[in-house]
CSV table of C-alpha atoms and ligand atoms in Angstrom, one decimal:
chain,number,residue,atom,x,y,z
A,1,MET,CA,-5.2,-22.3,-2.3
A,2,ASP,CA,-4.7,-21.4,-5.9
A,3,GLU,CA,-8.0,-20.0,-7.0
A,4,ILE,CA,-9.1,-16.4,-7.0
A,5,LYS,CA,-11.7,-15.7,-4.4
A,6,PHE,CA,-14.2,-12.9,-4.5
A,7,LEU,CA,-16.6,-11.7,-1.8
A,8,SER,CA,-19.0,-8.9,-2.4
A,9,ASN,CA,-20.0,-6.7,0.5
A,10,PRO,CA,-23.7,-6.7,1.1
A,11,ARG,CA,-23.2,-4.7,4.4
A,12,ARG,CA,-21.8,-1.7,2.6
A,13,LYS,CA,-23.0,1.6,4.2
A,14,PRO,CA,-23.6,5.1,2.9
A,15,ALA,CA,-21.0,7.7,3.7
A,16,GLY,CA,-21.7,9.1,7.2
A,17,LYS,CA,-23.6,6.0,8.3
A,18,GLY,CA,-20.5,3.8,8.8
A,19,ALA,CA,-17.0,4.1,10.1
A,20,GLU,CA,-15.5,7.4,11.2
A,21,ILE,CA,-13.8,9.2,8.2
A,22,SER,CA,-13.7,12.8,9.3
A,23,PHE,CA,-10.0,12.5,9.8
A,24,LEU,CA,-9.7,11.8,6.1
A,25,SER,CA,-11.6,14.9,4.9
A,26,ARG,CA,-10.4,17.1,2.1
A,27,ARG,CA,-9.1,19.6,4.7
A,28,GLU,CA,-7.0,16.9,6.3
A,29,ALA,CA,-5.7,15.6,3.0
A,30,GLU,CA,-4.8,19.1,1.9
A,31,THR,CA,-2.9,19.7,5.2
A,32,ALA,CA,-1.0,16.5,4.6
A,33,ARG,CA,-0.2,17.5,1.0
A,34,ALA,CA,0.9,21.0,2.1
A,35,TYR,CA,3.4,19.3,4.5
A,36,HIS,CA,4.7,17.1,1.7
A,37,LYS,CA,5.0,20.0,-0.6
A,38,SER,CA,7.4,21.6,1.9
A,39,PHE,CA,10.0,19.0,0.9
A,40,SER,CA,12.0,19.9,-2.1
A,41,GLN,CA,11.6,16.3,-3.5
A,42,TYR,CA,7.8,16.6,-3.7
A,43,ALA,CA,6.1,16.3,-7.0
A,44,PRO,CA,2.8,14.6,-7.9
A,45,THR,CA,3.5,11.2,-9.3
A,46,PRO,CA,2.4,10.6,-12.9
A,47,LEU,CA,-1.1,9.3,-13.7
A,48,THR,CA,-0.7,7.3,-16.9
A,49,GLU,CA,-3.6,6.3,-19.1
A,50,LEU,CA,-3.5,2.9,-20.9
A,51,PRO,CA,-6.0,3.4,-23.7
A,52,ASN,CA,-5.0,0.4,-25.7
A,53,LEU,CA,-5.2,-2.0,-22.8
A,54,ALA,CA,-8.7,-0.5,-22.0
A,55,ARG,CA,-9.7,-1.2,-25.6
A,56,LYS,CA,-8.3,-4.7,-25.5
A,57,LEU,CA,-10.1,-5.5,-22.2
A,58,ASN,CA,-13.4,-3.8,-23.3
A,59,VAL,CA,-13.5,-1.4,-20.5
A,60,GLY,CA,-14.0,2.4,-20.8
A,61,ARG,CA,-10.7,3.9,-19.5
A,62,ILE,CA,-7.8,2.7,-17.4
A,63,PHE,CA,-5.5,5.0,-15.4
A,64,VAL,CA,-2.5,3.9,-13.4
A,65,LYS,CA,-0.9,6.2,-10.8
A,66,ASP,CA,2.8,5.4,-10.7
A,67,GLU,CA,4.1,5.7,-7.2
A,68,SER,CA,7.6,4.5,-8.1
A,69,HIS,CA,8.4,8.2,-8.7
A,70,ARG,CA,7.5,9.2,-5.1
A,71,PHE,CA,10.3,11.3,-3.6
A,72,GLY,CA,12.8,9.1,-5.5
A,73,LEU,CA,12.1,6.2,-3.1
A,74,ASN,CA,10.4,3.8,-5.5
A,75,ALA,CA,7.2,3.4,-3.4
A,76,PHE,CA,4.3,5.4,-1.9
A,77,LYS,CA,5.0,4.7,1.7
A,78,VAL,CA,7.0,7.8,2.5
A,79,LEU,CA,3.7,9.8,2.3
A,80,GLY,CA,2.6,8.1,5.5
A,81,ALA,CA,5.9,7.9,7.4
A,82,SER,CA,7.1,11.4,6.8
A,83,TYR,CA,3.7,12.9,7.6
A,84,ALA,CA,3.4,10.9,10.9
A,85,ILE,CA,6.9,11.9,11.9
A,86,GLY,CA,6.1,15.6,11.0
A,87,ARG,CA,2.9,15.5,13.1
A,88,TYR,CA,4.7,13.8,16.0
A,89,LEU,CA,7.4,16.5,15.9
A,90,ALA,CA,4.8,19.2,15.6
A,91,GLU,CA,3.1,17.9,18.8
A,92,ARG,CA,6.4,17.8,20.6
A,93,LEU,CA,7.0,21.5,19.7
A,94,GLY,CA,3.4,22.3,20.7
A,95,GLU,CA,2.7,23.7,17.2
A,96,ASP,CA,-0.1,23.1,14.7
A,97,ILE,CA,0.7,20.8,11.8
A,98,SER,CA,-0.7,23.2,9.3
A,99,LYS,CA,2.1,25.6,10.2
A,100,ILE,CA,4.8,23.0,10.2
A,101,SER,CA,7.2,22.6,7.2
A,102,PHE,CA,10.4,20.9,6.5
A,103,GLU,CA,12.2,24.2,6.9
A,104,ARG,CA,10.6,24.8,10.4
A,105,LEU,CA,11.5,21.3,11.6
A,106,CYS,CA,15.1,21.8,10.5
A,107,SER,CA,15.5,25.3,12.0
A,108,PRO,CA,18.2,25.5,14.7
A,109,GLU,CA,15.6,26.5,17.3
A,110,ALA,CA,13.3,23.5,16.6
A,111,ARG,CA,16.3,21.2,16.4
A,112,GLU,CA,17.5,22.3,19.8
A,113,ARG,CA,14.1,21.9,21.4
A,114,LEU,CA,13.6,18.5,19.9
A,115,GLY,CA,17.0,17.0,20.5
A,116,GLN,CA,17.8,13.8,18.7
A,117,ILE,CA,15.0,11.3,18.5
A,118,THR,CA,15.2,7.7,17.5
A,119,PHE,CA,12.3,6.4,15.4
A,120,THR,CA,11.7,2.7,15.0
A,121,THR,CA,9.5,0.4,13.0
A,122,ALA,CA,9.0,-3.1,11.6
A,123,THR,CA,8.8,-3.4,7.8
A,124,ASP,CA,9.1,-5.5,4.7
A,125,GLY,CA,11.2,-2.7,3.3
A,126,ASN,CA,9.2,0.1,1.8
A,127,HIS,CA,7.9,1.6,5.0
A,128,GLY,CA,11.3,1.2,6.7
A,129,ARG,CA,13.0,3.0,3.9
A,130,ALA,CA,10.5,5.8,4.3
A,131,VAL,CA,11.0,6.1,8.0
A,132,ALA,CA,14.8,6.0,7.6
A,133,TRP,CA,14.6,8.7,4.9
A,134,ALA,CA,12.3,11.0,6.9
A,135,ALA,CA,14.4,10.6,10.0
A,136,GLN,CA,17.6,11.4,8.1
A,137,GLN,CA,16.1,14.4,6.3
A,138,LEU,CA,15.0,15.9,9.6
A,139,GLY,CA,18.2,15.0,11.5
A,140,HIS,CA,17.0,12.2,13.6
A,141,LYS,CA,17.8,8.5,13.9
A,142,ALA,CA,16.0,5.3,12.8
A,143,VAL,CA,16.2,1.6,13.9
A,144,ILE,CA,14.4,-0.8,11.6
A,145,TYR,CA,13.4,-4.4,12.0
A,146,MET,CA,12.6,-6.5,9.0
A,147,PRO,CA,10.8,-9.9,8.9
A,148,LYS,CA,12.6,-13.1,7.8
A,149,GLY,CA,13.1,-13.5,4.1
A,150,SER,CA,13.3,-9.8,3.5
A,151,ASP,CA,15.2,-8.8,0.4
A,152,PRO,CA,18.9,-7.8,1.1
A,153,THR,CA,18.6,-5.0,-1.5
A,154,ARG,CA,15.8,-3.5,0.5
A,155,LEU,CA,17.9,-3.8,3.7
A,156,ALA,CA,20.8,-2.0,1.9
A,157,ASN,CA,18.4,0.7,0.7
A,158,ILE,CA,17.3,1.4,4.3
A,159,ARG,CA,20.9,1.4,5.6
A,160,ALA,CA,21.8,3.9,2.8
A,161,HIS,CA,19.6,6.4,4.6
A,162,GLY,CA,21.8,6.1,7.7
A,163,ALA,CA,19.4,3.8,9.7
A,164,GLU,CA,20.4,0.8,11.8
A,165,ALA,CA,18.5,-2.1,10.1
A,166,THR,CA,18.4,-5.9,10.6
A,167,ILE,CA,16.6,-8.8,9.0
A,168,THR,CA,15.1,-10.7,12.0
A,169,ASP,CA,13.9,-14.3,12.0
A,170,LEU,CA,10.3,-13.2,12.8
A,171,ASN,CA,7.3,-12.8,10.6
A,172,TYR,CA,6.0,-9.3,10.0
A,173,ASP,CA,3.5,-9.2,12.9
A,174,ASP,CA,6.1,-10.5,15.4
A,175,ALA,CA,8.7,-8.0,14.1
A,176,VAL,CA,6.1,-5.3,14.9
A,177,ARG,CA,6.0,-6.6,18.5
A,178,LEU,CA,9.8,-6.6,18.7
A,179,SER,CA,9.9,-3.0,17.5
A,180,TYR,CA,7.3,-2.0,20.0
A,181,ARG,CA,9.1,-3.6,22.9
A,182,MET,CA,12.5,-2.0,21.9
A,183,ALA,CA,10.8,1.4,21.7
A,184,GLN,CA,9.4,1.0,25.2
A,185,GLU,CA,12.8,-0.2,26.6
A,186,ASN,CA,14.8,2.5,25.0
A,187,GLY,CA,12.5,5.5,24.8
A,188,TRP,CA,12.3,5.4,21.1
A,189,ILE,CA,9.2,6.4,19.1
A,190,ILE,CA,7.6,3.6,17.1
A,191,VAL,CA,6.2,4.7,13.8
A,192,GLN,CA,4.2,1.7,12.8
A,193,ASP,CA,2.0,1.7,9.7
A,194,THR,CA,-0.8,-0.2,11.5
A,195,ALA,CA,-3.0,0.5,14.4
A,196,TRP,CA,-4.0,-1.7,17.4
A,197,GLU,CA,-5.9,-0.9,20.5
A,198,GLY,CA,-4.1,1.9,22.4
A,199,TYR,CA,-1.8,2.7,19.4
A,200,GLU,CA,-3.9,4.9,17.1
A,201,ASP,CA,-2.4,8.4,16.7
A,202,ILE,CA,0.6,7.6,14.5
A,203,PRO,CA,-1.3,5.1,12.2
A,204,THR,CA,-4.1,7.7,11.8
A,205,TRP,CA,-1.5,10.3,10.7
A,206,ILE,CA,0.0,7.7,8.3
A,207,MET,CA,-3.4,7.1,6.7
A,208,GLN,CA,-3.8,10.9,6.4
A,209,GLY,CA,-0.4,11.1,4.7
A,210,TYR,CA,-1.5,8.4,2.2
A,211,ALA,CA,-4.6,10.5,1.3
A,212,THR,CA,-2.2,12.8,-0.6
A,213,LEU,CA,-2.1,10.3,-3.4
A,214,ALA,CA,-5.8,10.0,-3.6
A,215,LEU,CA,-6.2,13.8,-3.7
A,216,GLU,CA,-3.6,14.0,-6.4
A,217,SER,CA,-5.3,11.3,-8.4
A,218,LEU,CA,-8.7,13.1,-8.3
A,219,GLU,CA,-7.1,16.4,-9.3
A,220,GLN,CA,-5.2,14.7,-12.2
A,221,LEU,CA,-8.4,13.1,-13.4
A,222,ARG,CA,-10.3,16.3,-13.1
A,223,ALA,CA,-7.7,18.2,-15.1
A,224,GLN,CA,-8.6,15.8,-17.9
A,225,GLY,CA,-12.3,16.4,-17.5
A,226,ILE,CA,-13.0,13.2,-15.6
A,227,ASP,CA,-15.0,13.9,-12.5
A,228,ARG,CA,-14.1,10.7,-10.7
A,229,PRO,CA,-13.1,7.1,-11.3
A,230,THR,CA,-16.0,4.7,-11.3
A,231,HIS,CA,-13.9,1.7,-10.2
A,232,LEU,CA,-10.9,1.4,-7.9
A,233,PHE,CA,-8.8,-1.6,-7.0
A,234,LEU,CA,-6.7,-1.2,-3.8
A,235,GLN,CA,-4.1,-3.7,-2.7
A,236,ALA,CA,-3.9,-4.3,1.1
A,237,GLY,CA,-1.4,-5.5,3.6
A,238,VAL,CA,-2.7,-4.3,7.0
A,239,GLY,CA,-5.1,-2.1,5.0
A,240,SER,CA,-3.8,1.4,6.2
A,241,TYR,CA,-3.2,2.5,2.6
A,242,ALA,CA,-6.5,1.2,1.3
A,243,GLY,CA,-8.3,2.7,4.2
A,244,GLY,CA,-6.6,6.0,3.8
A,245,VAL,CA,-7.5,6.2,0.1
A,246,LEU,CA,-11.1,4.8,0.4
A,247,GLY,CA,-11.8,6.9,3.5
A,248,PHE,CA,-10.7,10.1,1.7
A,249,LEU,CA,-12.7,9.3,-1.5
A,250,THR,CA,-15.8,8.4,0.6
A,251,SER,CA,-15.5,11.6,2.5
A,252,GLU,CA,-15.1,13.5,-0.7
A,253,LEU,CA,-17.5,11.8,-3.0
A,254,GLY,CA,-20.1,10.1,-0.7
A,255,GLU,CA,-22.2,7.7,-2.7
A,256,ASP,CA,-20.4,8.7,-5.9
A,257,ARG,CA,-17.2,7.0,-4.5
A,258,PRO,CA,-15.8,4.5,-6.9
A,259,VAL,CA,-16.8,0.8,-6.7
A,260,THR,CA,-13.8,-0.3,-4.6
A,261,THR,CA,-12.3,-3.7,-4.4
A,262,ILE,CA,-9.7,-4.7,-1.9
A,263,VAL,CA,-7.1,-7.1,-3.3
A,264,GLU,CA,-4.8,-9.3,-1.1
A,265,PRO,CA,-2.5,-12.3,-1.6
A,266,ASN,CA,-4.1,-15.5,-0.5
A,267,LYS,CA,-1.3,-16.3,2.0
A,268,ALA,CA,-2.0,-13.0,3.9
A,269,ASP,CA,-5.6,-12.2,3.3
A,270,CYS,CA,-6.6,-10.8,6.7
A,271,ILE,CA,-9.0,-8.2,5.3
A,272,PHE,CA,-10.8,-10.8,3.1
A,273,ARG,CA,-11.1,-13.2,6.0
A,274,SER,CA,-12.3,-10.5,8.3
A,275,ALA,CA,-15.0,-9.7,5.8
A,276,GLN,CA,-15.8,-13.4,5.3
A,277,ALA,CA,-16.2,-13.9,9.0
A,278,GLY,CA,-19.2,-11.5,8.9
A,279,ASP,CA,-19.0,-10.5,12.6
A,280,GLY,CA,-17.7,-7.0,11.8
A,281,LYS,CA,-14.5,-7.7,13.7
A,282,PRO,CA,-10.9,-7.8,12.3
A,283,HIS,CA,-9.4,-11.3,12.1
A,284,LYS,CA,-5.8,-12.5,11.9
A,285,VAL,CA,-3.9,-14.8,9.6
A,286,GLY,CA,-0.9,-16.4,11.1
A,287,GLY,CA,2.2,-18.3,9.8
A,288,ASP,CA,5.0,-17.3,7.5
A,289,LEU,CA,2.8,-15.2,5.2
A,290,ASP,CA,5.1,-16.3,2.4
A,291,THR,CA,3.9,-14.5,-0.7
A,292,LEU,CA,5.8,-12.8,-3.5
A,293,MET,CA,3.9,-9.7,-2.6
A,294,ALA,CA,6.2,-8.7,0.3
A,295,GLY,CA,4.5,-5.4,0.9
A,296,LEU,CA,1.2,-7.2,1.4
A,297,ALA,CA,2.5,-10.0,3.7
A,298,CYS,CA,0.7,-8.8,6.8
A,299,GLY,CA,-1.6,-11.0,8.9
A,300,GLU,CA,-3.3,-8.5,11.2
A,301,PRO,CA,-5.6,-5.7,9.9
A,302,ASN,CA,-5.2,-2.1,11.0
A,303,THR,CA,-8.1,-1.7,13.4
A,304,ILE,CA,-9.0,1.8,12.3
A,305,SER,CA,-8.7,1.0,8.6
A,306,TRP,CA,-10.6,-2.3,8.9
A,307,ARG,CA,-13.7,-0.4,9.9
A,308,ILE,CA,-13.5,1.8,6.7
A,309,LEU,CA,-12.9,-1.2,4.5
A,310,ARG,CA,-15.7,-3.1,6.1
A,311,ASP,CA,-18.2,-0.3,5.7
A,312,TYR,CA,-17.3,1.3,2.4
A,313,ALA,CA,-15.7,-1.3,0.1
A,314,HIS,CA,-17.8,-3.0,-2.5
A,315,GLY,CA,-15.8,-6.3,-2.6
A,316,TYR,CA,-12.7,-8.2,-1.5
A,317,ILE,CA,-10.4,-10.5,-3.5
A,318,SER,CA,-7.9,-13.0,-2.3
A,319,CYS,CA,-5.5,-14.2,-5.0
A,320,PRO,CA,-2.4,-16.3,-5.7
A,321,ASP,CA,1.0,-14.9,-6.5
A,322,TRP,CA,0.7,-15.5,-10.2
A,323,VAL,CA,-1.8,-12.7,-10.4
A,324,ALA,CA,0.8,-10.2,-9.3
A,325,ALA,CA,3.4,-11.6,-11.6
A,326,ASN,CA,1.0,-11.3,-14.5
A,327,GLY,CA,0.2,-7.7,-13.5
A,328,MET,CA,4.0,-6.9,-13.5
A,329,ARG,CA,4.4,-8.3,-17.0
A,330,ILE,CA,1.2,-6.6,-18.4
A,331,LEU,CA,2.5,-3.2,-17.2
A,332,ALA,CA,6.1,-3.8,-18.2
A,333,ALA,CA,5.2,-5.1,-21.7
A,334,PRO,CA,2.0,-3.2,-22.4
A,335,VAL,CA,-0.4,-3.3,-25.4
A,336,ARG,CA,1.3,-1.6,-28.3
A,337,GLY,CA,1.0,2.2,-28.0
A,338,ASP,CA,0.6,2.3,-24.2
A,339,ALA,CA,3.5,3.4,-22.0
A,340,PRO,CA,5.3,0.7,-20.0
A,341,ILE,CA,5.3,1.0,-16.2
A,342,VAL,CA,7.8,-0.6,-13.9
A,343,SER,CA,5.7,-2.1,-11.1
A,344,GLY,CA,6.7,-4.4,-8.3
A,345,GLU,CA,4.9,-7.4,-6.9
A,346,SER,CA,2.7,-5.5,-4.5
A,347,GLY,CA,2.3,-2.6,-6.9
A,348,ALA,CA,1.0,-4.7,-9.9
A,349,VAL,CA,-1.4,-7.1,-8.3
A,350,THR,CA,-4.4,-4.9,-9.1
A,351,ALA,CA,-3.4,-4.8,-12.8
A,352,GLY,CA,-3.2,-8.6,-12.7
A,353,ILE,CA,-6.6,-8.9,-11.2
A,354,LEU,CA,-8.2,-6.4,-13.6
A,355,GLU,CA,-6.9,-8.4,-16.6
A,356,PHE,CA,-8.1,-11.6,-15.0
A,357,ILE,CA,-11.6,-10.2,-14.4
A,358,LEU,CA,-12.0,-8.7,-17.9
A,359,ALA,CA,-10.2,-11.2,-20.2
A,360,HIS,CA,-11.0,-14.6,-18.7
A,361,PRO,CA,-14.3,-16.5,-18.5
A,362,GLU,CA,-13.6,-17.3,-14.9
A,363,GLY,CA,-13.6,-13.6,-14.1
A,364,GLU,CA,-17.1,-13.1,-15.6
A,365,ALA,CA,-18.9,-13.4,-12.3
A,366,ILE,CA,-16.7,-10.7,-10.6
A,367,ARG,CA,-17.1,-8.5,-13.7
A,368,LYS,CA,-20.8,-8.6,-13.3
A,369,ALA,CA,-20.8,-8.2,-9.5
A,370,LEU,CA,-18.7,-5.0,-9.9
A,371,ASP,CA,-20.6,-3.8,-13.0
A,372,LEU,CA,-17.3,-3.3,-14.8
A,373,ASN,CA,-18.2,-2.4,-18.4
A,374,GLU,CA,-17.4,-0.1,-21.4
A,375,GLU,CA,-18.6,2.9,-19.3
A,376,ALA,CA,-16.1,2.3,-16.5
A,377,THR,CA,-13.2,4.5,-15.7
A,378,VAL,CA,-10.8,2.3,-13.7
A,379,LEU,CA,-8.1,3.7,-11.4
A,380,LEU,CA,-5.2,1.5,-10.3
A,381,ILE,CA,-2.3,2.6,-8.2
A,382,SER,CA,1.0,1.0,-8.8
A,383,THR,CA,2.3,1.4,-5.2
A,384,GLU,CA,5.9,0.5,-5.9
A,385,GLY,CA,8.5,0.1,-8.6
A,386,ASP,CA,11.1,-2.6,-8.7
A,387,THR,CA,11.9,-2.5,-5.0
A,388,SER,CA,13.3,-6.0,-5.3
A,389,PRO,CA,15.2,-5.7,-8.6
A,390,LYS,CA,16.3,-9.4,-8.6
A,391,THR,CA,12.7,-10.7,-8.1
A,392,TYR,CA,11.5,-8.1,-10.6
A,393,ARG,CA,13.8,-9.6,-13.3
A,394,GLU,CA,13.0,-13.1,-12.4
A,395,ILE,CA,9.3,-12.4,-12.9
A,396,VAL,CA,9.4,-10.1,-15.9
A,397,TRP,CA,12.4,-11.4,-17.8
A,398,TYR,CA,12.5,-15.1,-16.8
A,399,GLY,CA,8.8,-15.9,-16.3
A,400,ARG,CA,8.7,-16.7,-12.5
A,401,SER,CA,5.2,-16.7,-11.2
A,402,SER,CA,5.3,-17.8,-7.6
B,501,PLP,C1,4.2,-1.5,-2.3
B,501,PLP,C2,3.2,-1.6,-1.3
B,501,PLP,N1,1.9,-1.6,-1.7
B,501,PLP,C3,0.9,-1.7,-0.7
B,501,PLP,C4,1.2,-1.9,0.6
B,501,PLP,C5,0.0,-2.1,1.5
B,501,PLP,O1,-0.1,-1.1,2.5
B,501,PLP,P1,-0.9,-1.5,3.9
B,501,PLP,O2,0.0,-2.4,4.7
B,501,PLP,O3,-1.1,-0.2,4.5
B,501,PLP,O4,-2.1,-2.2,3.5
B,501,PLP,C6,2.5,-1.9,1.0
B,501,PLP,C7,2.8,-2.0,2.5
B,501,PLP,O5,4.0,-2.0,2.9
B,501,PLP,C8,3.5,-1.8,0.1
B,501,PLP,O6,4.8,-1.8,0.4
């Protein structure tokens, strides 16, 4: 259980020959970004270069996009939730999303036509906070269900946005089923960040919302004269985020897309296991999914995203919790001269895996498989800050690793 497992993807397909990604085109990503820009809190999150870490690890360049700055919410998730809610409301108004803005949705005329809507979701915390925030901003309600073991600070953060929120005694996937049932019984709208058969519109919009951060990253790199990253590591829970980012980059860059590796905790590695099964279908992981990486503790892949990750990713990694803990410490206490980054458990696992691959003999085979060398420009995305402050300190200050 404690080893790092790597699987390369021999079935990788060229762009256009695999899963459908037209919904993640540049045009769609720009529409999503335009919607985000209509919120006064919008600003691109920083892209920080770590030149001294790159030197130490013998790799070309390393960039970390720091999503802890996103809309003041400490995680990237609001990009998906707010866009999906925006698109849902646009549909209810019978208007095109490209013409919809925060101001339009808050206009008295739109408010009267929409009435007050209740949005619901199941979440480890970050997505729920995002749904609660977006509902509150737009004058609607939110009811949030959290899986057992969720951090009380995360619960408090959701409630602070006016939502009704509870920690259930269910695992993540069962909490999703509860939220779905409650939505059906009460006429609420479920804004879930994963797709399943028959529930695909909202998760598609969520993935489009996430493409904003990929678009920003590409623009930020290009502003520094770098055409594209050569290597990308994406952490995955249900895989919506990884699918949104990889789908956009595949649509934009085709065969020049970065060599992309999907990283998951070994207690909830549903994408890894689906790839391992080799039958092209998504597979589930059950049980408590008890990993430090709360945001990645999901056992059932998003069915739309899975196809993108199956067809366009170069490899998959399943790893123990200590990798995330190492990543948090590496970013918090960087090589002298590099800027520190506050990155939470789910945010930092890709930094932990990169260091493992490049600095340890056991990582050699993965390094070779990914062709990760002095020429590489690596992009990591720290998807959250210290969303569980107590756990963050236990790990970074006191050395906790699992
Ligand atoms: C901080 C963080 N990173 C990554 C993810 C993974 O996103 P997904 O479930 O779409 O794979 C999540 C999901 O909640 C998260 O909270």
